[in-house]
XYZ file of C-alpha atoms in Angstrom:
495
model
C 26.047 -17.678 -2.195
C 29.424 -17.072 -2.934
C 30.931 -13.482 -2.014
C 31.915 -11.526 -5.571
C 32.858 -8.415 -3.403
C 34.458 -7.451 -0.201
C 31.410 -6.244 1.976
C 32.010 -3.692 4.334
C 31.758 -4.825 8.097
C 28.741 -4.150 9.903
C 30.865 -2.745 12.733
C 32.179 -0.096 10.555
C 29.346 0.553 8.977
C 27.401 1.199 11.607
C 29.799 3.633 13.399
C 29.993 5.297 9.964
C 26.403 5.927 9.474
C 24.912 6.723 13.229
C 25.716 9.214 15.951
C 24.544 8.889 19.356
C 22.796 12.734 18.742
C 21.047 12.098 15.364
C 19.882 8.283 15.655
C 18.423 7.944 19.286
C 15.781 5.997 17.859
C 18.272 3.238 16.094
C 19.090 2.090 19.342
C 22.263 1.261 21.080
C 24.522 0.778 17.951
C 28.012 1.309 19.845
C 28.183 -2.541 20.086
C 30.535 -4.429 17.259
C 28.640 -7.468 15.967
C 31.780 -8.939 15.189
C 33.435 -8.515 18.732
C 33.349 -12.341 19.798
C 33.084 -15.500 17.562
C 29.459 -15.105 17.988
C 28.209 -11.995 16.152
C 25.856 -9.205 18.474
C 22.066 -10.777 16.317
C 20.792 -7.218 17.390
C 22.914 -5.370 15.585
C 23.046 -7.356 12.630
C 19.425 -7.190 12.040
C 19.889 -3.448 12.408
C 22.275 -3.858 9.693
C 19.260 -5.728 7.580
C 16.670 -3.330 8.198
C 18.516 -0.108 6.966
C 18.415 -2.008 3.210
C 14.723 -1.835 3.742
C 14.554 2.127 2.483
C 13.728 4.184 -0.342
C 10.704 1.971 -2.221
C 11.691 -0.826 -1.560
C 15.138 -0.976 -2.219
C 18.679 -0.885 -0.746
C 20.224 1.950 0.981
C 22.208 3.998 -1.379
C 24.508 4.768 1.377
C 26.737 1.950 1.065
C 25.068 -0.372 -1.279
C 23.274 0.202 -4.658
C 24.529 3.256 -6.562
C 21.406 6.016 -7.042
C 20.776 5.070 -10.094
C 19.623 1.269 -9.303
C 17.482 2.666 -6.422
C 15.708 4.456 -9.234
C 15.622 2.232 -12.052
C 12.443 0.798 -11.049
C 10.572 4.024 -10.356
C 11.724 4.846 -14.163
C 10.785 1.750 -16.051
C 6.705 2.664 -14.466
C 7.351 6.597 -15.795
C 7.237 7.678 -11.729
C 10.018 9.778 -12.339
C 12.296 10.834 -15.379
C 16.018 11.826 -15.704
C 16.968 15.253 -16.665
C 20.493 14.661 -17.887
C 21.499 11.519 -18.404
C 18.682 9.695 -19.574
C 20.785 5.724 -19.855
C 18.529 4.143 -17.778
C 14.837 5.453 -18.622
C 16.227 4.669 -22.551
C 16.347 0.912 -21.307
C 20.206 0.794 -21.248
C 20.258 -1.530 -18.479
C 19.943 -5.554 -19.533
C 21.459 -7.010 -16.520
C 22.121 -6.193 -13.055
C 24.391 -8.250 -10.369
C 22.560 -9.279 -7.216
C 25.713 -9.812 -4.840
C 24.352 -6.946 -2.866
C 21.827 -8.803 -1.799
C 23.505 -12.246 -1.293
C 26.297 -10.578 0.496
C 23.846 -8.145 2.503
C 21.033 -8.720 4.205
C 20.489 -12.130 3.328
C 23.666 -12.982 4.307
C 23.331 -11.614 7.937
C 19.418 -12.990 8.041
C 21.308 -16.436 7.414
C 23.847 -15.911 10.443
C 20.792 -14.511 12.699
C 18.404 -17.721 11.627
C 22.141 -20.076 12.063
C 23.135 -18.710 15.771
C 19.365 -18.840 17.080
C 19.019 -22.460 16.239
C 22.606 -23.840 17.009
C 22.841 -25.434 20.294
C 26.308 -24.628 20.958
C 25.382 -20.901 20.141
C 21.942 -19.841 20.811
C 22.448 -19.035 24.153
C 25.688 -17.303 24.287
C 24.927 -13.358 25.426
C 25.787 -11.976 22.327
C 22.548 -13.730 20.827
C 20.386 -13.794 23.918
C 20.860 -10.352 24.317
C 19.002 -10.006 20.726
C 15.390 -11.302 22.194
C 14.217 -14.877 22.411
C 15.428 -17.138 19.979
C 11.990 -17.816 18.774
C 11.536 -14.036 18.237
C 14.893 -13.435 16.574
C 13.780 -16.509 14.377
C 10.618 -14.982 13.425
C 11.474 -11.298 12.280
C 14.409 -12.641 10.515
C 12.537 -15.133 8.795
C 9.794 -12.498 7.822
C 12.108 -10.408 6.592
C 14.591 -13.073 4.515
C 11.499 -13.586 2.587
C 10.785 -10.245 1.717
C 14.236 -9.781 0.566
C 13.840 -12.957 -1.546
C 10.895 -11.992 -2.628
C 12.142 -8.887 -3.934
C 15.393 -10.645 -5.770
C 12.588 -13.073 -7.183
C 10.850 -10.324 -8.532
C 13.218 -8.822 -10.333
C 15.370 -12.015 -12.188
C 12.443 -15.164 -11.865
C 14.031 -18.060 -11.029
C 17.186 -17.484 -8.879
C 18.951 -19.409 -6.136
C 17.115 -19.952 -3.359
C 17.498 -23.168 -1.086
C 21.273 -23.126 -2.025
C 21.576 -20.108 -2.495
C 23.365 -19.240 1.337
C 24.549 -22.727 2.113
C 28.243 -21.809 0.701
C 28.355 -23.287 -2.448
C 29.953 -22.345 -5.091
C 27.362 -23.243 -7.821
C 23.753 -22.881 -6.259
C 20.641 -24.614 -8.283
C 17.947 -21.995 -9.771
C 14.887 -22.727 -8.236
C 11.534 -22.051 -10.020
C 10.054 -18.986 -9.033
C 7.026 -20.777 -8.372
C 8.810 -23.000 -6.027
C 10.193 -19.893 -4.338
C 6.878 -18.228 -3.977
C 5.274 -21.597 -2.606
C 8.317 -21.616 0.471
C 7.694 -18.103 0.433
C 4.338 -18.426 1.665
C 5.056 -21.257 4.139
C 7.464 -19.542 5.547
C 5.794 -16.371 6.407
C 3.077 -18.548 8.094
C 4.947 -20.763 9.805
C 7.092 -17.225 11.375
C 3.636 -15.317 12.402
C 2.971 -18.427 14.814
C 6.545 -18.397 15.818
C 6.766 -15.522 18.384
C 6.893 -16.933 21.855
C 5.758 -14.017 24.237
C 9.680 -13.976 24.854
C 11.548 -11.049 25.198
C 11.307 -8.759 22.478
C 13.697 -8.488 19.589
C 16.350 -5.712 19.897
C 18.202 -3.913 17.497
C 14.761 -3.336 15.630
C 13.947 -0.164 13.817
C 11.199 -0.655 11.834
C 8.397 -1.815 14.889
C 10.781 -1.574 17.786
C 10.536 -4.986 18.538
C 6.842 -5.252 18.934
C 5.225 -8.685 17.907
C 2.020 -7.481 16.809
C 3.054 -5.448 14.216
C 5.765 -8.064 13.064
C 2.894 -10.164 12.259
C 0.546 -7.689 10.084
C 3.204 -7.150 8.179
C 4.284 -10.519 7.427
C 0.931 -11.280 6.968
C 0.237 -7.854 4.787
C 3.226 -8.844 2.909
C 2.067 -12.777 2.469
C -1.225 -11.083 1.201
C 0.540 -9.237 -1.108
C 2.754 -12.121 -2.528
C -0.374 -14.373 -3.205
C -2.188 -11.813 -5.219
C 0.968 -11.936 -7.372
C -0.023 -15.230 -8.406
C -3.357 -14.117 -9.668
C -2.534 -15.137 -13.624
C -0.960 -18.318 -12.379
C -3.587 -19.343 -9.759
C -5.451 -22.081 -11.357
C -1.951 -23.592 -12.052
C -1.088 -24.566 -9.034
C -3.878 -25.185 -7.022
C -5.701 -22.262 -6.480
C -2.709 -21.187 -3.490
C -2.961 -17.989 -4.103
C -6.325 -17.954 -3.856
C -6.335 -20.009 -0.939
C -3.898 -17.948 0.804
C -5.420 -14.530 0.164
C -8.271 -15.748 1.989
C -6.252 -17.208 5.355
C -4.657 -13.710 4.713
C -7.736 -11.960 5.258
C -9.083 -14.182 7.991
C -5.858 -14.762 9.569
C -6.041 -13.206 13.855
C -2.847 -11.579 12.588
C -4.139 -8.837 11.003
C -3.456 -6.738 8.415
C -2.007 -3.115 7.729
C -5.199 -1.499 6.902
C -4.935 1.687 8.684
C -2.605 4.458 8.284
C -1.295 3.989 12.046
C -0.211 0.895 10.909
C 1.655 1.680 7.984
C 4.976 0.023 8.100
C 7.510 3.128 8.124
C 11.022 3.355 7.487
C 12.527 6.422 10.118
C 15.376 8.131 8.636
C 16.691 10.764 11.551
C 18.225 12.892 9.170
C 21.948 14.513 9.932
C 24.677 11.867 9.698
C 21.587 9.254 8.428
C 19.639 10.954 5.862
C 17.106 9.261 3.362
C 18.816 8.115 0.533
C 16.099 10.401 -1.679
C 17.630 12.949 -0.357
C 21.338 11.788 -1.700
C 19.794 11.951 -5.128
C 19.641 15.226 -4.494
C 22.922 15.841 -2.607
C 23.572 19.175 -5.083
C 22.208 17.721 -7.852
C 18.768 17.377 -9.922
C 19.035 14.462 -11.937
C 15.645 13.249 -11.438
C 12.167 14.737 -11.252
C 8.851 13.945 -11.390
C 7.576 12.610 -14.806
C 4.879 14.108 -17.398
C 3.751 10.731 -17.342
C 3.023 10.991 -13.611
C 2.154 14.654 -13.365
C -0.432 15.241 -16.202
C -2.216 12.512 -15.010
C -2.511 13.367 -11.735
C -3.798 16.788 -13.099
C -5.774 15.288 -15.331
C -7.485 13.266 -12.204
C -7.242 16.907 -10.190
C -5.339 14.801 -7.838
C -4.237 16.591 -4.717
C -1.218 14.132 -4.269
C 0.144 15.826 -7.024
C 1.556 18.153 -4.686
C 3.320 15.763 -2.500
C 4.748 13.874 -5.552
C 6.294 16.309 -7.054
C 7.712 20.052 -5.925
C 5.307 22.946 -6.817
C 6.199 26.028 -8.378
C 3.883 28.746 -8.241
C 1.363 26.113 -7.533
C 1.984 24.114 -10.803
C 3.861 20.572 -10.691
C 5.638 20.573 -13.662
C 6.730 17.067 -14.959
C 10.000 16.040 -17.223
C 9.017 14.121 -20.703
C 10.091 11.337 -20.147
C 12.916 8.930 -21.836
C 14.071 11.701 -24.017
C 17.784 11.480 -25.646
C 20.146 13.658 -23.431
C 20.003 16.276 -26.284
C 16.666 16.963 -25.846
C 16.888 16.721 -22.167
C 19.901 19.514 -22.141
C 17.300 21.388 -24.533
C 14.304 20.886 -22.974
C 15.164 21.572 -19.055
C 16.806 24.856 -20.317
C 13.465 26.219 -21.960
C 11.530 24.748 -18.332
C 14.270 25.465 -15.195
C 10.657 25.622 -13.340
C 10.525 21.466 -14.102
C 9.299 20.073 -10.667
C 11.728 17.239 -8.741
C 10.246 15.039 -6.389
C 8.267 16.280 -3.888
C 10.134 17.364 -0.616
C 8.252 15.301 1.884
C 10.124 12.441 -0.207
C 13.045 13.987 -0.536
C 13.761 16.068 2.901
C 16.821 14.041 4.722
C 14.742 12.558 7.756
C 11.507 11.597 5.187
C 9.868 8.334 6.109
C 10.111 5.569 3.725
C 6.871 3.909 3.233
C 7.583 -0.251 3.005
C 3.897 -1.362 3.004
C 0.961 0.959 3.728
C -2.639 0.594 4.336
C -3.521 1.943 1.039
C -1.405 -0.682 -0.887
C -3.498 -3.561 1.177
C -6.745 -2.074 1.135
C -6.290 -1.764 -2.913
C -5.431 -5.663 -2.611
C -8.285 -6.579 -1.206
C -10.420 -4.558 -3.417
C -8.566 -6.321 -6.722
C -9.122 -9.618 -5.360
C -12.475 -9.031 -4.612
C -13.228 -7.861 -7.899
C -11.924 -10.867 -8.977
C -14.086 -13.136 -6.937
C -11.616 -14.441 -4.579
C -13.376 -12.878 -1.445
C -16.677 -11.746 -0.985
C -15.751 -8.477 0.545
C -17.078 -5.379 -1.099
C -14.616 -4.039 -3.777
C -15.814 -0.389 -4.553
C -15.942 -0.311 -0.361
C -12.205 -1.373 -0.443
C -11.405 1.092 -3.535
C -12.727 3.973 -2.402
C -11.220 3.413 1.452
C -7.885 2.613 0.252
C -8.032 6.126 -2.326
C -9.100 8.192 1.237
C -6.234 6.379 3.258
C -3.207 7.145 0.257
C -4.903 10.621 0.723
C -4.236 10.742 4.438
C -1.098 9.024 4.194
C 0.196 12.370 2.302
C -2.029 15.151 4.120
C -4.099 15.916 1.769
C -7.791 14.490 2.303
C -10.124 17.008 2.237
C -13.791 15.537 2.257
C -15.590 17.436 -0.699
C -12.425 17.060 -2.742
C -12.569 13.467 -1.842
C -16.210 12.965 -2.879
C -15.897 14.646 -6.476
C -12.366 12.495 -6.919
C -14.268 9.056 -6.156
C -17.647 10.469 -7.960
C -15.640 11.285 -11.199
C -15.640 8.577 -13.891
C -12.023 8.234 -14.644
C -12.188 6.929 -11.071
C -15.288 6.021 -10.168
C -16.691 2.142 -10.036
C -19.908 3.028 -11.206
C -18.066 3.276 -15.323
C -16.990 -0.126 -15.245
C -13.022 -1.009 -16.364
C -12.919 -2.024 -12.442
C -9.348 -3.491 -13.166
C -8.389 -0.381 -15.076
C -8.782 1.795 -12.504
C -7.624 -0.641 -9.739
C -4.470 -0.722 -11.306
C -4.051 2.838 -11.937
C -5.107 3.593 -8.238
C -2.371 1.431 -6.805
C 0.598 2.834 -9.919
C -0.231 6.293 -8.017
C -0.848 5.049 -4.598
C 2.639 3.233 -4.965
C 4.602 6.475 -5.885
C 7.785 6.315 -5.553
C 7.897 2.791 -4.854
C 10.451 1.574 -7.045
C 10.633 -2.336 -7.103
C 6.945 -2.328 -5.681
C 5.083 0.162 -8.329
C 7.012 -1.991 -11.218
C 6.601 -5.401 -10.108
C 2.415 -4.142 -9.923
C 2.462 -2.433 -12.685
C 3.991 -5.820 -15.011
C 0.888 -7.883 -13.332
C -1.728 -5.587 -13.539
C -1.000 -4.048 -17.180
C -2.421 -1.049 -16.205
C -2.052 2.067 -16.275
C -1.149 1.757 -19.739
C 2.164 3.512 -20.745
C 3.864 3.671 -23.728
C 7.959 3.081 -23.969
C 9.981 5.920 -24.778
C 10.265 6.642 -28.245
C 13.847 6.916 -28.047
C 14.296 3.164 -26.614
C 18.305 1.755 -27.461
C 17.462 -1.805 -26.473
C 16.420 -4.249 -28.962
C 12.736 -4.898 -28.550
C 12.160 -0.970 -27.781
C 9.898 -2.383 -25.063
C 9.560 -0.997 -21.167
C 11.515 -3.973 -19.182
C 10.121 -6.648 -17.673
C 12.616 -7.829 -15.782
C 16.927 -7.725 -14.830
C 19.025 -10.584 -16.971
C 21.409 -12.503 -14.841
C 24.446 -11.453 -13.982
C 26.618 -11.404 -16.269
C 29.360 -13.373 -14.328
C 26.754 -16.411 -14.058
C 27.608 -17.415 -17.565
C 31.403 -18.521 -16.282
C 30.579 -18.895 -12.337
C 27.705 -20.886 -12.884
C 27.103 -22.004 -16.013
C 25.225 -25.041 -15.840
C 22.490 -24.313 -13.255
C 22.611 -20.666 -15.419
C 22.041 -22.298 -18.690
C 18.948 -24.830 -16.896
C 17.385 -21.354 -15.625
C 17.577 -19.014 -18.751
C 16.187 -21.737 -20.671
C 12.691 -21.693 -18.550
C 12.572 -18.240 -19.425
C 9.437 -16.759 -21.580
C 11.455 -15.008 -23.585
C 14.942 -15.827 -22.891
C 17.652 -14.013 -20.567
C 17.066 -10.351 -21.207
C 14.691 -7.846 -19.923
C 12.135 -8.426 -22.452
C 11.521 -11.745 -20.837
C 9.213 -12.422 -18.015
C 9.591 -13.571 -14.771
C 6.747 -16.898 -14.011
C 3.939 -15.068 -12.449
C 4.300 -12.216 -15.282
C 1.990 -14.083 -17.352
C 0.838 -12.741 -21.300
């Protein structure tokens, strides 16, 4: 994919963003990956993993402005703006996706590139990265995340051309994507050798076993997105749930396993917390809040930041008029929670609560014969113990009550509203579920300025695609239900 921005080199980055005091646990990030011709594989996948942060998204640090890290988390109501309210009006109708392109995809493509080129693979600067096979694997686990992610959000994209260099890349299906996709991350669990371990590695400090539940936690994940398109294409993501499930990978199923983004804190802080860098833009929603009163939901006090006991959510999508007017009358209005926000708060990628609500769906569905209401009520206890707050009589009357409960039926109801509050504040995560599921259901603001006055479904193309690319643009935006804007739908968001 062709540059449309000068990136910022990973060298300088990195000496910008770590000190040897604060980031002991980042490794040893005094190396320049661009010292010799070959670049230093550990440092660029350090590089990678630091976009990983901040539900799902990039690391506002030095690549998305806070405001796109957000977007997500606003379209499902998570959290509202209390001054400038563009975004959660639907002001947004395209987005550019250089920053991935040019980012971590970029530097997965050089890590893949100098672990399988003869001439290169075993200079120092890429042996000193782990075994080739290992490098291989992690980097293509995580390539597909990212791609699933930029999939996600704008359907059919470029994908097989997309980092060969040229100029004008095809669009390929997002159902073609999703098949590779799947593929791939098989193919990468049975790639670690028993090698030397990767280095550079923040997220599981190089350890292969935990590389592989999440690739195959995150494969699970992927075919349950295909759950209105299944019978399409050959029952794969039924098929694939299942080898999922089965699979002598594992799966992240218990909290010790959740995969964990460490922010130190000092001169690397959680980009949360530079939302809130002297500011209070955002806060928790009413949409969120009252209904995790309404459920007497303890996480209500992790979400969002008590006063006097009370969390206190914004209306949400209000004109900034209101806003101005309302937050004056309420200064008690709650922002998120501090164990979100606090500068060295982890960043939840995948957890055990996300998978176990998975399995439950696509039991419920038939696809397994495991026992759903088992699955439910596990994965309710583990989002609870993921925050601190289980408490086993609370717990009891939460699962026993019928908003929640199995026993009142609407299984996919409350399925889908488990995992929209389980998800909190996962942006790109929480909205991709919540546009499959359909539930919980939540109205669009009121004071919508896009045409169709409807919650987003998706990010148009960027807007330079039209000149850049127009052909291969023009093949793409045609397959779309619903044409280029975000009132279309991406292939697996099927009506």
């Amino acid at each position: 994919m062709k540059r449309h921005f000068n990136k910022i080199s990973i060298s300088l980055l990195l000496s910008i963003l770590f000190t040897a005091e604060s980031c002991k646990d980042f490794g040893d990030l005094n190396k320049s990956p661009n010292a010799s011709e070959s670049p230093v594989t550990s440092a660029l996948l350090t590089g990678v993993q630091v976009y990983l942060g901040s539900g799902n998204s990039m690391n506002v640090n030095y690549a998305f402005d806070v405001r796109f890290l957000n977007e997500g988390a606003m379209y499902v109501q998570y959290t509202s703006q209390t001054q400038y309210p563009d975004e959660s009006q639907y002001s947004v109708t395209a987005r550019g996706w250089s920053q991935y392109f040019a980012g971590p995809l970029e530097d997965l493509h050089k890590i893949i590139q100098y672990n399988t080129d003869a001439d290169k693979k075993n200079e120092p600067t890429v042996t000193s990265g782990g075994s080739n096979a290992n490098q291989l694997a992690v980097a293509r686990i995580l390539k597909a995340y990212f791609f699933a992610q930029v999939t996600d959000l704008w359907g059919d994209v470029p994908y097989k051309e997309a980092l060969s260099g040229m100029v004008t890349p095809k669009y390929d299906t997002q159902k073609d994507i999703y098949t590779d996709l799947l593929k791939e991350l098989k193919e990468a669990i049975g790639q670690f050798d028993g090698g030397a371990n990767v280095k550079g590695d923040i997220l599981f400090e190089g350890d292969p076993a935990k590389w592989k539940r999440f690739a195959n936690s995150l494969r699970m994940i992927l075919a349950l997105r295909l759950s209105k398109r299944d019978g399409e294409i050959g029952n794969l993501g039924k098929t694939t749930f299942a080898e999922t499930l089965a699979s002598p990978a594992g799966l992240i199923d218990q909290n010790s396993e959740n995969a964990i983004m460490p922010w130190p804190g000092g001169s690397y802080k959680n980009p949360w917390y530079q939302m809130y860098d002297g500011r209070t833009d955002y806060a928790i929603s009413a949409t969120m809040a009252d209904t995790l009163k309404k459920y007497a939901d303890p996480r209500a006090s992790k979400y969002g930041e008590p006063h006097s006991g009370v969390v206190k959510g914004v209306p949400y999508g209000l004109t900034r008029e209101l806003l101005i007017t309302w937050t004056a009358a309420n200064p008690d209005f709650s922002k998120i929670g501090p164990e979100i926000t606090a500068e060295n708060a982890p960043d939840y990628i995948i957890t055990a609560a996300q998978i176990l609500l998975s399995r439950a769906e696509a039991a419920s569905m038939g696809w397994t014969a495991e026992n759903a209401q088992t699955l439910y009520n596990e994965a309710i206890k583990a989002s609870w113990e993921q925050w601190g707050v289980f408490e086993q009589t609370a717990y009891d009357n939460y699962i026993a009550d019928a908003k929640v409960s199995f026993a009142g039926g609407e299984v996919i109801r409350k399925i889908g509203t488990q995992k929209w509050i389980a998800l909190y504040p996962s942006s790109w995560q929480g909205w991709a579920e919540w546009r499959r599921i359909g539930w919980p259901f939540i109205k669009p603001t009121p004071y919508a300025v896009n045409v169709s006055k409807k919650i987003p479904r998706r990010y148009g193309y960027p807007t330079n695609e039209i000149t850049l690319n127009k052909a291969n643009y023009g093949e793409a935006a045609a397959r779309i239900s619903g044409g280029d804007t975000h009132d279309g739908r991406v292939w697996w968001d099927k009506q």
